Structure formats: C-alpha cells, structure tokens
Amino acid sequence: MSVNANSRGPILTLEPLIEAVQDGVRATGWTLSGLQKTTSHQFEGRWAGEATRSAYLFFHDADSDLPVSIDVYLDETTRGLSGNFALVVDLNPLADLGPVDDTLETLARMAGSALLDGYRTPVTLRFRLPDSDHPPGTAETEVRFKVRMPRTAIEAGSGAVSALASASVRAFQSLLVLPDLQALIDPT
C-alpha cells in the first residue's frame, strides 16, 4: 500500500486519486493492465479557457479466463475530482441473448442485488457490429456494471477511496459468480 493510502485529508489532485484506486483494486488481487492519462485544453462556452485531466485505469484478474476487465475513469476539473469503477463483461452475441429488454432487466436486477447499497450503480448494455454489412444478430455485446465514486469518498481521503475501490471490486466479483450472468457470458 502506498504512503498516500493512509492520508486522512481530502484528495485534491488526480495523481493521489490514481494511487488510492490502484491500492484498493490491487488489494483484491486484480492486476493493473494499463494506465492512460489525458489533458484537454480546448473548450468553448462555459468551459472556455479551462483544462481537464483524466485517467483511465484497466485491471484484469490473472487467475480468471472470463472475458472481463475492470475499467476505472477518473476526472479532474475546476469543479473537482470525480470517477467511476466499471466491471466490463463480454456477453454472447446479440442473437443469443434473447429479447434486449429482458436481458437488460436481468442485468439491472443482478446489479441491484450485488452492487453497493447507497451508491449510484448504472448498467450499460452495448452492441457493436464489426462492419455495417454484418447481420445485427452477430453484434458483439458488452455490459458495464458501474459504481460511481461520490465526492464524499474523495473528500474523506485516500483510505476511503481505496476502501471503496476494494468494496466495488468485491461486489463485481460477486456478480461474476451469479448463474444468470454466467449464462450470458460469451465462452469464446
């Protein structure tokens, strides 16, 4: 665990937030696959003259063969820091899922039962065709179960962010063993 993970003051910049998230996710056994930082400067309207910095962190479970990852998005703006954790799971092709509304309802139910109470937990279902001439039923399908990081965690400091990261990953892991999700995961 890094020195910053024990700090008790609020996190004010992106780098200590990145460290706190890494500490929390690594504590659950997941490995950092990649880290990307970006800085944006060109904005119009109310954001004119502002700059934002973002970080994307990608983690994998070296002990699993499942087509899953944990993606973390962190953002630093003049309004402060924000972020979210996402469990990304490759599902069966669209034609093998059944009715989309039933699938999304099942995914939302699973998220509601397994993810952290008291946090915003959006569920995103994505379909992707490799080219416009492919039949819709062959579309690759991905679900993202998210946990939004509240400002209160960031204001509480690195220890709180690390604890939230660990709790989010443990909740994601509990999702991965649910038979309803197992039945939707693409075996290839």
Short mmCIF file of C-alpha atoms in Angstrom, two decimals:
data_model
loop_
_atom_site.label_atom_id
_atom_site.label_comp_id
_atom_site.label_asym_id
_atom_site.label_seq_id
_atom_site.Cartn_x
_atom_site.Cartn_y
_atom_site.Cartn_z
CA MET A 1 0.00 0.00 0.00
CA SER A 2 1.38 3.42 -0.84
CA VAL A 3 2.01 6.16 1.71
CA ASN A 4 -0.90 8.21 0.33
CA ALA A 5 -3.39 5.43 1.06
CA ASN A 6 -3.15 6.30 4.75
CA SER A 7 -3.71 10.04 4.35
CA ARG A 8 -6.71 11.43 6.14
CA GLY A 9 -7.17 14.69 4.26
CA PRO A 10 -9.16 15.18 1.08
CA ILE A 11 -7.65 14.18 -2.24
CA LEU A 12 -7.13 17.33 -4.29
CA THR A 13 -5.40 16.19 -7.49
CA LEU A 14 -5.52 13.32 -9.95
CA GLU A 15 -2.28 11.52 -9.04
CA PRO A 16 -3.17 10.70 -5.40
CA LEU A 17 -6.62 9.61 -6.60
CA ILE A 18 -4.99 7.23 -9.09
CA GLU A 19 -2.75 5.82 -6.34
CA ALA A 20 -5.66 5.30 -3.94
CA VAL A 21 -7.70 3.48 -6.60
CA GLN A 22 -4.74 1.29 -7.57
CA ASP A 23 -4.13 0.39 -3.92
CA GLY A 24 -7.77 -0.59 -3.42
CA VAL A 25 -8.12 -2.65 -6.59
CA ARG A 26 -4.76 -4.41 -6.18
CA ALA A 27 -5.74 -5.38 -2.62
CA THR A 28 -8.44 -7.61 -4.16
CA GLY A 29 -5.99 -9.48 -6.38
CA TRP A 30 -6.63 -7.72 -9.69
CA THR A 31 -3.60 -6.56 -11.70
CA LEU A 32 -3.14 -3.24 -13.46
CA SER A 33 -3.23 -3.83 -17.23
CA GLY A 34 -2.86 -0.25 -18.34
CA LEU A 35 -3.00 3.39 -17.34
CA GLN A 36 -3.68 6.30 -19.67
CA LYS A 37 -3.68 9.98 -18.72
CA THR A 38 -5.07 12.73 -20.89
CA THR A 39 -5.20 16.50 -20.67
CA SER A 40 -7.75 18.56 -22.60
CA HIS A 41 -7.42 22.29 -23.19
CA GLN A 42 -9.75 23.38 -25.97
CA PHE A 43 -13.26 24.11 -24.78
CA GLU A 44 -15.96 26.54 -25.84
CA GLY A 45 -18.82 28.12 -23.93
CA ARG A 46 -18.75 27.93 -20.15
CA TRP A 47 -15.62 25.75 -20.24
CA ALA A 48 -13.61 28.18 -22.43
CA GLY A 49 -10.08 28.59 -21.09
CA GLU A 50 -10.37 25.58 -18.78
CA ALA A 51 -8.34 22.39 -18.77
CA THR A 52 -9.28 18.94 -17.58
CA ARG A 53 -7.13 15.96 -16.79
CA SER A 54 -8.41 12.41 -16.92
CA ALA A 55 -7.06 8.96 -16.22
CA TYR A 56 -8.22 5.57 -17.42
CA LEU A 57 -7.07 2.53 -15.46
CA PHE A 58 -7.59 -1.02 -16.69
CA PHE A 59 -7.32 -4.11 -14.49
CA HIS A 60 -7.54 -7.85 -15.13
CA ASP A 61 -7.79 -10.94 -12.96
CA ALA A 62 -4.80 -13.10 -13.88
CA ASP A 63 -6.48 -16.14 -12.28
CA SER A 64 -9.60 -15.99 -14.47
CA ASP A 65 -10.31 -16.97 -18.06
CA LEU A 66 -13.54 -14.95 -18.16
CA PRO A 67 -13.77 -12.16 -20.76
CA VAL A 68 -13.90 -9.41 -18.12
CA SER A 69 -11.98 -6.35 -17.00
CA ILE A 70 -12.34 -3.56 -14.52
CA ASP A 71 -12.12 -0.12 -16.10
CA VAL A 72 -11.79 2.97 -13.93
CA TYR A 73 -12.37 6.50 -15.17
CA LEU A 74 -11.09 9.44 -13.09
CA ASP A 75 -11.51 13.11 -13.94
CA GLU A 76 -10.02 16.33 -12.54
CA THR A 77 -11.72 19.60 -13.49
CA THR A 78 -12.01 23.04 -11.97
CA ARG A 79 -15.11 21.69 -10.24
CA GLY A 80 -13.12 18.94 -8.52
CA LEU A 81 -12.45 15.25 -8.87
CA SER A 82 -14.86 12.52 -9.92
CA GLY A 83 -14.74 8.95 -11.09
CA ASN A 84 -16.35 5.58 -11.51
CA PHE A 85 -15.49 1.90 -11.42
CA ALA A 86 -16.85 -0.43 -14.11
CA LEU A 87 -16.94 -4.19 -14.45
CA VAL A 88 -16.84 -4.84 -18.20
CA VAL A 89 -18.11 -8.23 -19.35
CA ASP A 90 -18.28 -9.58 -22.91
CA LEU A 91 -21.62 -11.30 -23.39
CA ASN A 92 -22.99 -13.66 -26.02
CA PRO A 93 -23.74 -12.21 -29.47
CA LEU A 94 -26.99 -10.27 -29.72
CA ALA A 95 -28.93 -13.13 -31.39
CA ASP A 96 -28.11 -15.45 -28.46
CA LEU A 97 -29.26 -13.09 -25.70
CA GLY A 98 -32.99 -13.18 -26.19
CA PRO A 99 -35.14 -10.03 -26.03
CA VAL A 100 -32.99 -7.00 -25.20
CA ASP A 101 -35.43 -5.57 -22.66
CA ASP A 102 -35.48 -8.90 -20.79
CA THR A 103 -31.67 -9.06 -20.83
CA LEU A 104 -31.33 -5.51 -19.55
CA GLU A 105 -33.92 -6.19 -16.83
CA THR A 106 -31.95 -9.28 -15.74
CA LEU A 107 -28.67 -7.33 -15.68
CA ALA A 108 -30.25 -4.49 -13.69
CA ARG A 109 -31.74 -6.96 -11.20
CA MET A 110 -28.33 -8.58 -10.72
CA ALA A 111 -26.67 -5.20 -10.24
CA GLY A 112 -29.31 -4.19 -7.70
CA SER A 113 -28.73 -7.35 -5.69
CA ALA A 114 -24.91 -7.43 -5.81
CA LEU A 115 -23.60 -3.87 -6.04
CA LEU A 116 -23.07 -1.46 -3.19
CA ASP A 117 -26.12 -0.01 -1.45
CA GLY A 118 -26.25 3.77 -1.29
CA TYR A 119 -24.20 4.38 -4.45
CA ARG A 120 -25.28 5.17 -7.99
CA THR A 121 -24.86 1.96 -9.98
CA PRO A 122 -25.67 2.46 -13.69
CA VAL A 123 -25.83 -0.50 -16.06
CA THR A 124 -24.84 -0.03 -19.71
CA LEU A 125 -25.54 -2.58 -22.42
CA ARG A 126 -23.63 -2.05 -25.67
CA PHE A 127 -23.88 -3.68 -29.08
CA ARG A 128 -21.13 -3.44 -31.70
CA LEU A 129 -21.10 -4.57 -35.31
CA PRO A 130 -17.62 -5.01 -36.81
CA ASP A 131 -18.89 -3.51 -40.06
CA SER A 132 -22.18 -2.14 -41.39
CA ASP A 133 -22.75 -5.14 -43.66
CA HIS A 134 -22.82 -7.70 -40.81
CA PRO A 135 -26.20 -9.08 -39.68
CA PRO A 136 -27.45 -7.43 -36.45
CA GLY A 137 -27.65 -10.79 -34.66
CA THR A 138 -23.87 -11.13 -34.87
CA ALA A 139 -23.31 -7.93 -32.90
CA GLU A 140 -20.81 -8.24 -30.07
CA THR A 141 -22.42 -7.44 -26.74
CA GLU A 142 -20.86 -5.88 -23.66
CA VAL A 143 -22.29 -4.96 -20.29
CA ARG A 144 -20.78 -2.38 -17.94
CA PHE A 145 -21.80 -2.51 -14.30
CA LYS A 146 -20.70 0.77 -12.73
CA VAL A 147 -20.22 2.20 -9.27
CA ARG A 148 -19.97 5.99 -9.19
CA MET A 149 -17.43 7.43 -6.77
CA PRO A 150 -19.14 10.05 -4.60
CA ARG A 151 -17.33 13.27 -3.74
CA THR A 152 -17.66 12.36 -0.07
CA ALA A 153 -15.23 9.46 -0.59
CA ILE A 154 -12.71 11.73 -2.32
CA GLU A 155 -13.08 14.34 0.41
CA ALA A 156 -12.56 11.66 3.07
CA GLY A 157 -9.14 10.84 1.63
CA SER A 158 -7.09 8.07 0.13
CA GLY A 159 -8.08 5.45 2.67
CA ALA A 160 -11.78 5.95 1.91
CA VAL A 161 -11.18 5.81 -1.86
CA SER A 162 -9.09 2.64 -1.53
CA ALA A 163 -11.79 1.04 0.64
CA LEU A 164 -14.46 1.98 -1.92
CA ALA A 165 -12.35 0.57 -4.76
CA SER A 166 -11.88 -2.72 -2.88
CA ALA A 167 -15.58 -2.93 -1.97
CA SER A 168 -16.58 -2.24 -5.58
CA VAL A 169 -14.31 -4.99 -6.91
CA ARG A 170 -15.61 -7.47 -4.32
CA ALA A 171 -19.17 -6.60 -5.40
CA PHE A 172 -18.17 -7.08 -9.04
CA GLN A 173 -16.69 -10.47 -8.16
CA SER A 174 -19.98 -11.48 -6.53
CA LEU A 175 -21.73 -10.61 -9.80
CA LEU A 176 -19.41 -12.83 -11.83
CA VAL A 177 -20.45 -16.00 -9.99
CA LEU A 178 -24.20 -15.46 -10.45
CA PRO A 179 -25.67 -18.21 -12.67
CA ASP A 180 -27.82 -15.69 -14.57
CA LEU A 181 -24.71 -13.74 -15.59
CA GLN A 182 -22.70 -16.89 -16.28
CA ALA A 183 -25.39 -17.94 -18.77
CA LEU A 184 -24.94 -14.66 -20.69
CA ILE A 185 -21.13 -14.63 -20.84
CA ASP A 186 -19.56 -15.35 -24.21
CA PRO A 187 -17.48 -18.54 -23.81
CA THR A 188 -15.10 -17.65 -26.66
#
